[in-house]
PDB file of C-alpha atoms in Angstrom:
ATOM      1  CA  MET V   1     166.683  80.940  78.164  1.00 41.00           C
ATOM      2  CA  THR V   2     169.544  83.124  77.100  1.00 43.00           C
ATOM      3  CA  LEU V   3     167.432  86.183  76.521  1.00 43.00           C
ATOM      4  CA  THR V   4     167.541  88.175  79.720  1.00 41.00           C
ATOM      5  CA  ILE V   5     164.258  89.996  79.247  1.00 45.00           C
ATOM      6  CA  SER V   6     161.025  88.052  78.913  1.00 52.00           C
ATOM      7  CA  ARG V   7     158.109  89.515  77.002  1.00 53.00           C
ATOM      8  CA  LEU V   8     155.998  89.064  80.083  1.00 50.00           C
ATOM      9  CA  ALA V   9     158.504  90.876  82.283  1.00 47.00           C
ATOM     10  CA  LEU V  10     158.582  93.840  79.922  1.00 46.00           C
ATOM     11  CA  ALA V  11     154.826  94.059  79.805  1.00 45.00           C
ATOM     12  CA  ALA V  12     154.590  93.699  83.573  1.00 44.00           C
ATOM     13  CA  LEU V  13     156.475  96.916  84.168  1.00 42.00           C
ATOM     14  CA  ALA V  14     153.496  98.827  82.841  1.00 40.00           C
ATOM     15  CA  LEU V  15     150.912  96.945  84.883  1.00 40.00           C
ATOM     16  CA  SER V  16     149.512  98.141  88.159  1.00 37.00           C
ATOM     17  CA  VAL V  17     148.803  95.782  91.040  1.00 36.00           C
ATOM     18  CA  SER V  18     145.975  93.404  90.155  1.00 39.00           C
ATOM     19  CA  ILE V  19     143.867  92.022  92.994  1.00 36.00           C
ATOM     20  CA  LEU V  20     142.134  88.708  92.433  1.00 37.00           C
ATOM     21  CA  SER V  21     138.392  88.995  92.043  1.00 40.00           C
ATOM     22  CA  VAL V  22     136.298  85.886  91.436  1.00 40.00           C
ATOM     23  CA  GLU V  23     132.907  84.655  92.530  1.00 41.00           C
ATOM     24  CA  PRO V  24     132.670  84.569  96.336  1.00 39.00           C
ATOM     25  CA  ALA V  25     131.805  80.874  96.352  1.00 40.00           C
ATOM     26  CA  LEU V  26     135.100  80.173  94.640  1.00 43.00           C
ATOM     27  CA  ALA V  27     137.205  82.695  96.545  1.00 44.00           C
ATOM     28  CA  ALA V  28     137.095  81.567 100.149  1.00 55.00           C
ATOM     29  CA  VAL V  29     140.881  81.900 100.209  1.00 76.00           C
ATOM     30  CA  ALA V  30     142.250  85.147  98.810  1.00 81.00           C
ATOM     31  CA  CYS V  31     145.542  85.585  96.984  1.00 85.00           C
ATOM     32  CA  GLY V  32     148.530  85.980  99.255  1.00 85.00           C
ATOM     33  CA  SER V  33     146.562  84.788 102.267  1.00 81.00           C
ATOM     34  CA  GLY V  34     149.406  82.823 103.784  1.00 83.00           C
ATOM     35  CA  ASN V  35     147.754  79.484 103.026  1.00 91.00           C
ATOM     36  CA  PHE V  36     148.789  78.339  99.567  1.00 95.00           C
ATOM     37  CA  ASP V  37     147.334  74.841  99.931  1.00 95.00           C
ATOM     38  CA  ALA V  38     143.882  76.206 100.786  1.00 95.00           C
ATOM     39  CA  TRP V  39     144.124  78.658  97.886  1.00 96.00           C
ATOM     40  CA  LEU V  40     145.081  75.817  95.534  1.00 97.00           C
ATOM     41  CA  ALA V  41     142.123  73.723  96.703  1.00 96.00           C
ATOM     42  CA  ASP V  42     139.803  76.612  95.818  1.00 95.00           C
ATOM     43  CA  PHE V  43     141.500  76.997  92.463  1.00 97.00           C
ATOM     44  CA  LYS V  44     140.893  73.318  91.695  1.00 97.00           C
ATOM     45  CA  THR V  45     137.201  73.826  92.448  1.00 97.00           C
ATOM     46  CA  GLU V  46     137.027  76.784  90.077  1.00 96.00           C
ATOM     47  CA  ALA V  47     138.915  74.895  87.345  1.00 98.00           C
ATOM     48  CA  ALA V  48     136.388  72.062  87.548  1.00 98.00           C
ATOM     49  CA  ALA V  49     133.526  74.568  87.404  1.00 97.00           C
ATOM     50  CA  LYS V  50     135.053  75.968  84.204  1.00 97.00           C
ATOM     51  CA  GLY V  51     134.982  72.579  82.527  1.00 97.00           C
ATOM     52  CA  ILE V  52     138.530  71.352  83.084  1.00 98.00           C
ATOM     53  CA  SER V  53     138.564  67.615  83.671  1.00 98.00           C
ATOM     54  CA  GLN V  54     139.434  66.112  87.028  1.00 97.00           C
ATOM     55  CA  GLN V  55     142.117  64.092  85.269  1.00 98.00           C
ATOM     56  CA  ALA V  56     143.841  67.255  83.992  1.00 98.00           C
ATOM     57  CA  ILE V  57     143.443  69.014  87.339  1.00 98.00           C
ATOM     58  CA  SER V  58     144.888  66.081  89.261  1.00 98.00           C
ATOM     59  CA  ALA V  59     147.724  65.503  86.810  1.00 98.00           C
ATOM     60  CA  GLY V  60     148.632  69.166  86.589  1.00 98.00           C
ATOM     61  CA  LEU V  61     148.289  70.288  90.189  1.00 98.00           C
ATOM     62  CA  ALA V  62     149.193  67.218  92.260  1.00 95.00           C
ATOM     63  CA  GLY V  63     151.926  68.115  94.723  1.00 94.00           C
ATOM     64  CA  VAL V  64     152.323  71.690  93.470  1.00 97.00           C
ATOM     65  CA  THR V  65     153.968  73.978  96.017  1.00 97.00           C
ATOM     66  CA  LEU V  66     154.851  77.659  96.157  1.00 96.00           C
ATOM     67  CA  ASP V  67     158.141  78.541  94.451  1.00 97.00           C
ATOM     68  CA  GLN V  68     159.769  81.382  96.365  1.00 96.00           C
ATOM     69  CA  SER V  69     162.476  81.750  93.724  1.00 96.00           C
ATOM     70  CA  VAL V  70     159.796  82.727  91.188  1.00 96.00           C
ATOM     71  CA  LEU V  71     158.421  85.399  93.538  1.00 95.00           C
ATOM     72  CA  ASN V  72     161.934  86.693  94.117  1.00 94.00           C
ATOM     73  CA  ARG V  73     162.528  87.021  90.381  1.00 93.00           C
ATOM     74  CA  ASP V  74     159.180  88.696  89.848  1.00 91.00           C
ATOM     75  CA  LYS V  75     159.852  91.286  92.527  1.00 89.00           C
ATOM     76  CA  SER V  76     163.424  92.020  91.441  1.00 85.00           C
ATOM     77  CA  GLN V  77     162.800  92.795  87.773  1.00 78.00           C
ATOM     78  CA  LYS V  78     164.823  95.726  86.540  1.00 73.00           C
ATOM     79  CA  VAL V  79     163.929  98.236  83.886  1.00 66.00           C
ATOM     80  CA  PHE V  80     165.370  97.251  80.525  1.00 74.00           C
ATOM     81  CA  ASN V  81     167.690 100.095  79.609  1.00 83.00           C
ATOM     82  CA  GLN V  82     170.015  98.783  76.898  1.00 91.00           C
ATOM     83  CA  THR V  83     170.117 100.738  73.666  1.00 94.00           C
ATOM     84  CA  PHE V  84     169.309  99.107  70.349  1.00 96.00           C
ATOM     85  CA  GLU V  85     172.991  99.231  69.442  1.00 96.00           C
ATOM     86  CA  GLU V  86     173.972  97.492  72.681  1.00 95.00           C
ATOM     87  CA  PHE V  87     171.265  94.853  72.589  1.00 95.00           C
ATOM     88  CA  SER V  88     171.431  94.017  68.885  1.00 96.00           C
ATOM     89  CA  GLY V  89     175.220  94.033  68.975  1.00 97.00           C
ATOM     90  CA  ARG V  90     175.164  91.476  71.767  1.00 96.00           C
ATOM     91  CA  MET V  91     172.366  89.276  70.446  1.00 97.00           C
ATOM     92  CA  VAL V  92     172.585  89.176  66.646  1.00 98.00           C
ATOM     93  CA  PRO V  93     176.204  88.526  65.555  1.00 97.00           C
ATOM     94  CA  PRO V  94     176.618  85.309  67.616  1.00 97.00           C
ATOM     95  CA  ARG V  95     173.404  83.936  66.083  1.00 98.00           C
ATOM     96  CA  MET V  96     173.883  84.849  62.415  1.00 98.00           C
ATOM     97  CA  THR V  97     175.628  81.676  61.259  1.00 97.00           C
ATOM     98  CA  ARG V  98     173.205  79.362  63.045  1.00 98.00           C
ATOM     99  CA  GLY V  99     170.286  81.451  61.848  1.00 98.00           C
ATOM    100  CA  SER V 100     171.438  81.165  58.231  1.00 98.00           C
ATOM    101  CA  ASN V 101     171.814  77.421  58.675  1.00 98.00           C
ATOM    102  CA  MET V 102     168.287  77.180  60.090  1.00 98.00           C
ATOM    103  CA  MET V 103     166.963  79.089  57.085  1.00 98.00           C
ATOM    104  CA  LYS V 104     168.505  76.440  54.852  1.00 97.00           C
ATOM    105  CA  GLN V 105     167.599  73.430  57.019  1.00 98.00           C
ATOM    106  CA  TYR V 106     163.935  74.410  57.295  1.00 98.00           C
ATOM    107  CA  GLY V 107     163.653  76.142  53.924  1.00 97.00           C
ATOM    108  CA  SER V 108     160.770  74.057  52.596  1.00 98.00           C
ATOM    109  CA  VAL V 109     158.863  74.250  55.892  1.00 98.00           C
ATOM    110  CA  LEU V 110     159.360  78.023  56.093  1.00 98.00           C
ATOM    111  CA  SER V 111     158.149  78.395  52.522  1.00 98.00           C
ATOM    112  CA  ARG V 112     154.945  76.491  53.291  1.00 98.00           C
ATOM    113  CA  ILE V 113     154.457  78.531  56.455  1.00 98.00           C
ATOM    114  CA  GLU V 114     154.801  81.790  54.517  1.00 98.00           C
ATOM    115  CA  GLN V 115     152.267  80.553  51.972  1.00 98.00           C
ATOM    116  CA  THR V 116     149.856  79.718  54.795  1.00 98.00           C
ATOM    117  CA  TYR V 117     150.308  82.685  57.148  1.00 98.00           C
ATOM    118  CA  GLY V 118     152.130  85.312  55.099  1.00 98.00           C
ATOM    119  CA  VAL V 119     155.044  85.682  57.521  1.00 98.00           C
ATOM    120  CA  PRO V 120     158.554  85.357  56.018  1.00 98.00           C
ATOM    121  CA  GLY V 121     160.944  82.750  57.371  1.00 98.00           C
ATOM    122  CA  GLU V 122     163.562  85.377  58.221  1.00 98.00           C
ATOM    123  CA  VAL V 123     161.255  86.954  60.795  1.00 98.00           C
ATOM    124  CA  LEU V 124     160.385  83.604  62.371  1.00 98.00           C
ATOM    125  CA  VAL V 125     163.999  82.458  62.555  1.00 98.00           C
ATOM    126  CA  ALA V 126     165.042  85.811  64.057  1.00 98.00           C
ATOM    127  CA  ILE V 127     162.464  85.459  66.821  1.00 98.00           C
ATOM    128  CA  TRP V 128     163.438  81.808  67.349  1.00 98.00           C
ATOM    129  CA  GLY V 129     167.088  82.729  67.760  1.00 98.00           C
ATOM    130  CA  LEU V 130     166.518  85.665  70.086  1.00 98.00           C
ATOM    131  CA  GLU V 131     164.056  83.856  72.323  1.00 98.00           C
ATOM    132  CA  THR V 132     165.834  80.554  72.978  1.00 98.00           C
ATOM    133  CA  ASP V 133     168.886  80.219  70.738  1.00 98.00           C
ATOM    134  CA  PHE V 134     166.812  78.160  68.288  1.00 98.00           C
ATOM    135  CA  GLY V 135     165.339  75.943  70.981  1.00 97.00           C
ATOM    136  CA  VAL V 136     168.526  75.292  72.960  1.00 97.00           C
ATOM    137  CA  ASN V 137     167.535  77.282  76.068  1.00 96.00           C
ATOM    138  CA  THR V 138     163.803  77.034  76.677  1.00 96.00           C
ATOM    139  CA  GLY V 139     163.997  77.248  80.485  1.00 96.00           C
ATOM    140  CA  LYS V 140     163.953  74.778  83.348  1.00 96.00           C
ATOM    141  CA  PHE V 141     161.207  76.076  85.632  1.00 98.00           C
ATOM    142  CA  ALA V 142     158.177  73.841  86.191  1.00 98.00           C
ATOM    143  CA  THR V 143     155.562  75.840  84.308  1.00 98.00           C
ATOM    144  CA  ILE V 144     152.504  74.910  86.327  1.00 98.00           C
ATOM    145  CA  ARG V 145     154.309  75.538  89.624  1.00 98.00           C
ATOM    146  CA  SER V 146     155.490  78.954  88.386  1.00 98.00           C
ATOM    147  CA  LEU V 147     152.014  79.936  87.231  1.00 98.00           C
ATOM    148  CA  ALA V 148     150.382  78.739  90.445  1.00 98.00           C
ATOM    149  CA  THR V 149     152.905  80.762  92.450  1.00 97.00           C
ATOM    150  CA  LEU V 150     152.256  83.926  90.463  1.00 97.00           C
ATOM    151  CA  ALA V 151     148.487  83.385  90.533  1.00 97.00           C
ATOM    152  CA  TYR V 152     148.619  83.077  94.321  1.00 97.00           C
ATOM    153  CA  ASP V 153     150.717  86.224  94.672  1.00 95.00           C
ATOM    154  CA  CYS V 154     148.494  89.313  94.605  1.00 91.00           C
ATOM    155  CA  ARG V 155     150.576  91.445  92.251  1.00 90.00           C
ATOM    156  CA  ARG V 156     149.094  90.023  89.027  1.00 92.00           C
ATOM    157  CA  ALA V 157     146.836  87.333  90.418  1.00 93.00           C
ATOM    158  CA  GLU V 158     143.992  87.575  87.909  1.00 94.00           C
ATOM    159  CA  GLN V 159     146.317  87.477  84.902  1.00 96.00           C
ATOM    160  CA  PHE V 160     148.178  84.409  86.099  1.00 97.00           C
ATOM    161  CA  ARG V 161     145.046  82.658  87.297  1.00 97.00           C
ATOM    162  CA  GLY V 162     143.919  82.730  83.669  1.00 97.00           C
ATOM    163  CA  GLU V 163     147.295  81.470  82.456  1.00 98.00           C
ATOM    164  CA  LEU V 164     147.178  78.611  84.961  1.00 98.00           C
ATOM    165  CA  MET V 165     143.723  77.631  83.690  1.00 98.00           C
ATOM    166  CA  ASP V 166     145.079  77.562  80.151  1.00 98.00           C
ATOM    167  CA  ALA V 167     148.083  75.484  81.230  1.00 98.00           C
ATOM    168  CA  LEU V 168     145.631  72.875  82.496  1.00 98.00           C
ATOM    169  CA  ARG V 169     143.738  73.096  79.206  1.00 98.00           C
ATOM    170  CA  ILE V 170     146.991  72.310  77.383  1.00 97.00           C
ATOM    171  CA  VAL V 171     147.264  69.191  79.526  1.00 97.00           C
ATOM    172  CA  GLN V 172     143.605  68.301  78.966  1.00 97.00           C
ATOM    173  CA  ARG V 173     143.945  68.684  75.190  1.00 94.00           C
ATOM    174  CA  GLY V 174     146.904  66.304  75.217  1.00 94.00           C
ATOM    175  CA  ASP V 175     149.502  68.692  73.804  1.00 94.00           C
ATOM    176  CA  LEU V 176     151.914  68.168  76.717  1.00 94.00           C
ATOM    177  CA  ALA V 177     152.153  66.169  79.915  1.00 95.00           C
ATOM    178  CA  PRO V 178     152.670  68.273  83.062  1.00 96.00           C
ATOM    179  CA  ALA V 179     156.140  66.807  83.593  1.00 95.00           C
ATOM    180  CA  ASP V 180     157.189  68.089  80.153  1.00 95.00           C
ATOM    181  CA  MET V 181     155.978  71.622  80.830  1.00 96.00           C
ATOM    182  CA  LYS V 182     159.201  73.391  81.702  1.00 97.00           C
ATOM    183  CA  GLY V 183     160.116  76.876  80.611  1.00 97.00           C
ATOM    184  CA  ALA V 184     160.929  80.380  81.783  1.00 97.00           C
ATOM    185  CA  TRP V 185     160.240  81.484  85.344  1.00 96.00           C
ATOM    186  CA  ALA V 186     157.101  83.453  84.445  1.00 96.00           C
ATOM    187  CA  GLY V 187     155.399  80.598  82.598  1.00 97.00           C
ATOM    188  CA  GLU V 188     156.585  81.074  79.015  1.00 97.00           C
ATOM    189  CA  LEU V 189     156.763  77.750  77.203  1.00 97.00           C
ATOM    190  CA  GLY V 190     158.423  76.405  74.100  1.00 97.00           C
ATOM    191  CA  GLN V 191     161.068  77.397  71.614  1.00 98.00           C
ATOM    192  CA  THR V 192     159.581  80.840  71.008  1.00 98.00           C
ATOM    193  CA  GLN V 193     158.236  81.263  74.543  1.00 98.00           C
ATOM    194  CA  PHE V 194     154.435  81.259  74.376  1.00 98.00           C
ATOM    195  CA  MET V 195     152.352  81.980  77.448  1.00 97.00           C
ATOM    196  CA  PRO V 196     149.696  79.250  77.875  1.00 98.00           C
ATOM    197  CA  SER V 197     146.918  81.609  76.715  1.00 98.00           C
ATOM    198  CA  SER V 198     148.806  82.240  73.461  1.00 98.00           C
ATOM    199  CA  TRP V 199     149.508  78.511  73.133  1.00 98.00           C
ATOM    200  CA  MET V 200     145.784  77.764  73.370  1.00 98.00           C
ATOM    201  CA  LYS V 201     144.919  80.474  70.850  1.00 98.00           C
ATOM    202  CA  TYR V 202     147.716  80.210  68.293  1.00 98.00           C
ATOM    203  CA  ALA V 203     149.549  76.867  68.580  1.00 98.00           C
ATOM    204  CA  VAL V 204     149.127  74.706  65.478  1.00 98.00           C
ATOM    205  CA  ASP V 205     149.965  71.124  64.543  1.00 97.00           C
ATOM    206  CA  PHE V 206     151.782  72.010  61.328  1.00 97.00           C
ATOM    207  CA  ASP V 207     153.337  68.618  60.650  1.00 94.00           C
ATOM    208  CA  GLY V 208     150.051  66.786  61.226  1.00 94.00           C
ATOM    209  CA  ASN V 209     151.250  64.375  63.919  1.00 92.00           C
ATOM    210  CA  GLY V 210     148.239  65.035  66.129  1.00 91.00           C
ATOM    211  CA  LYS V 211     149.905  67.298  68.705  1.00 90.00           C
ATOM    212  CA  ARG V 212     150.725  70.962  68.998  1.00 95.00           C
ATOM    213  CA  ASP V 213     154.255  70.673  70.331  1.00 95.00           C
ATOM    214  CA  LEU V 214     156.123  73.953  70.700  1.00 97.00           C
ATOM    215  CA  LEU V 215     158.807  72.413  72.895  1.00 95.00           C
ATOM    216  CA  HIS V 216     160.276  69.801  70.559  1.00 94.00           C
ATOM    217  CA  ASN V 217     158.771  70.196  67.080  1.00 96.00           C
ATOM    218  CA  ALA V 218     160.343  72.933  64.937  1.00 98.00           C
ATOM    219  CA  PRO V 219     157.601  73.020  62.241  1.00 98.00           C
ATOM    220  CA  ASP V 220     154.961  73.484  64.952  1.00 98.00           C
ATOM    221  CA  VAL V 221     157.116  76.138  66.661  1.00 98.00           C
ATOM    222  CA  LEU V 222     157.651  78.180  63.503  1.00 98.00           C
ATOM    223  CA  ALA V 223     154.091  77.860  62.196  1.00 98.00           C
ATOM    224  CA  SER V 224     152.588  78.740  65.564  1.00 98.00           C
ATOM    225  CA  THR V 225     154.779  81.837  65.773  1.00 98.00           C
ATOM    226  CA  ALA V 226     153.616  82.824  62.288  1.00 98.00           C
ATOM    227  CA  ASN V 227     149.997  82.204  63.293  1.00 98.00           C
ATOM    228  CA  TYR V 228     150.484  84.500  66.300  1.00 98.00           C
ATOM    229  CA  LEU V 229     151.852  87.307  64.123  1.00 98.00           C
ATOM    230  CA  ALA V 230     149.132  86.774  61.519  1.00 98.00           C
ATOM    231  CA  GLY V 231     146.560  86.944  64.296  1.00 98.00           C
ATOM    232  CA  TYR V 232     147.819  90.433  65.148  1.00 97.00           C
ATOM    233  CA  GLY V 233     147.533  91.618  61.561  1.00 98.00           C
ATOM    234  CA  TRP V 234     150.778  90.764  59.774  1.00 98.00           C
ATOM    235  CA  GLN V 235     150.574  92.014  56.181  1.00 98.00           C
ATOM    236  CA  LYS V 236     151.917  89.545  53.635  1.00 97.00           C
ATOM    237  CA  GLY V 237     154.582  90.905  51.332  1.00 95.00           C
ATOM    238  CA  LYS V 238     155.137  94.104  53.322  1.00 96.00           C
ATOM    239  CA  ASP V 239     158.351  95.015  55.094  1.00 95.00           C
ATOM    240  CA  TRP V 240     158.939  94.910  58.830  1.00 97.00           C
ATOM    241  CA  GLN V 241     161.079  97.971  59.459  1.00 95.00           C
ATOM    242  CA  PRO V 242     160.266 100.512  62.206  1.00 95.00           C
ATOM    243  CA  GLY V 243     157.303 102.629  61.200  1.00 95.00           C
ATOM    244  CA  SER V 244     155.681  99.908  59.093  1.00 96.00           C
ATOM    245  CA  PRO V 245     152.418  98.137  60.024  1.00 96.00           C
ATOM    246  CA  ASN V 246     154.344  94.878  60.385  1.00 98.00           C
ATOM    247  CA  PHE V 247     156.733  96.476  62.861  1.00 97.00           C
ATOM    248  CA  ALA V 248     153.669  97.346  64.952  1.00 97.00           C
ATOM    249  CA  VAL V 249     152.819  93.630  64.850  1.00 97.00           C
ATOM    250  CA  LEU V 250     156.317  92.777  66.110  1.00 97.00           C
ATOM    251  CA  GLN V 251     155.605  95.081  69.029  1.00 96.00           C
ATOM    252  CA  GLN V 252     152.616  92.903  69.863  1.00 95.00           C
ATOM    253  CA  TRP V 253     155.122  90.086  70.213  1.00 95.00           C
ATOM    254  CA  ASN V 254     157.292  92.200  72.500  1.00 91.00           C
ATOM    255  CA  LYS V 255     156.369  95.669  73.716  1.00 90.00           C
ATOM    256  CA  SER V 256     160.023  96.715  73.929  1.00 92.00           C
ATOM    257  CA  GLU V 257     160.944  98.866  70.927  1.00 94.00           C
ATOM    258  CA  VAL V 258     164.585  97.839  71.317  1.00 95.00           C
ATOM    259  CA  TYR V 259     163.646  94.163  71.166  1.00 96.00           C
ATOM    260  CA  SER V 260     161.308  94.628  68.193  1.00 97.00           C
ATOM    261  CA  LYS V 261     163.947  96.638  66.325  1.00 97.00           C
ATOM    262  CA  THR V 262     166.434  93.839  67.008  1.00 97.00           C
ATOM    263  CA  VAL V 263     164.045  91.249  65.547  1.00 98.00           C
ATOM    264  CA  ALA V 264     163.615  93.442  62.467  1.00 98.00           C
ATOM    265  CA  TYR V 265     167.364  93.978  62.126  1.00 98.00           C
ATOM    266  CA  PHE V 266     168.157  90.280  62.577  1.00 98.00           C
ATOM    267  CA  ALA V 267     165.504  89.297  60.024  1.00 98.00           C
ATOM    268  CA  THR V 268     166.918  91.769  57.503  1.00 98.00           C
ATOM    269  CA  GLN V 269     170.421  90.419  58.035  1.00 97.00           C
ATOM    270  CA  LEU V 270     169.148  86.878  57.460  1.00 98.00           C
ATOM    271  CA  ALA V 271     167.350  87.989  54.286  1.00 96.00           C
ATOM    272  CA  HIS V 272     170.652  89.297  52.926  1.00 94.00           C
ATOM    273  CA  ALA V 273     172.776  86.365  54.068  1.00 87.00           C
ATOM    274  CA  PRO V 274     174.344  84.154  51.379  1.00 80.00           C
TER     275      PRO V 274
END
């Protein structure tokens, strides 16, 4: 993905070390114990106990190994220190023409989405462009492997253990096959980069084809993003500038004020585009 700062990475900077704590019967092998295979076997047992099918567990976790490159990235995150002027100046102008074209191409879909969820198309297209260049750069990391690696590592084990469970639920529900689940290094999936927990909660099948597909299906991508924002209290018909209630909702999408201001700026530019 072209965006250099993931929402998860930004949020992680504020998190303290999280040590895995589960029922003793399911935690014979602790996080970071030096034996990933034994840890994974215990995880499979817990997943089954939580109602995930053996088929989904086997399909999702067969042959999964630790990815040291993911741990290296997680441990080398740097504080985001670009100003709004720097970040927006780098991210918005190269995406304006394509963004305007997307507004036209998906105009009828965006109109129906706004009627359903109350979120304007400009905001959705701005997020889409900033996250993955409108679906061009969704990431190439194997999602389940990344999540298993981060769940095994003790830094945020409990958080990623939950995300790994939800990744298996995505498989079980039939939204995606494990081989198709590729995204950013920290487990974000799809054209607007949903963590699996957000996928399970907010992904919608907007075109009615029977699957929630945020990797390949633009109507599902845009509607699911709108559903996420609506779920955090987006107010229909209100503006999204800093200081407004809707700007606070954008900050639930990304805690970085610079990023949220850039979404708001990009959306405003799209609203005024010919």
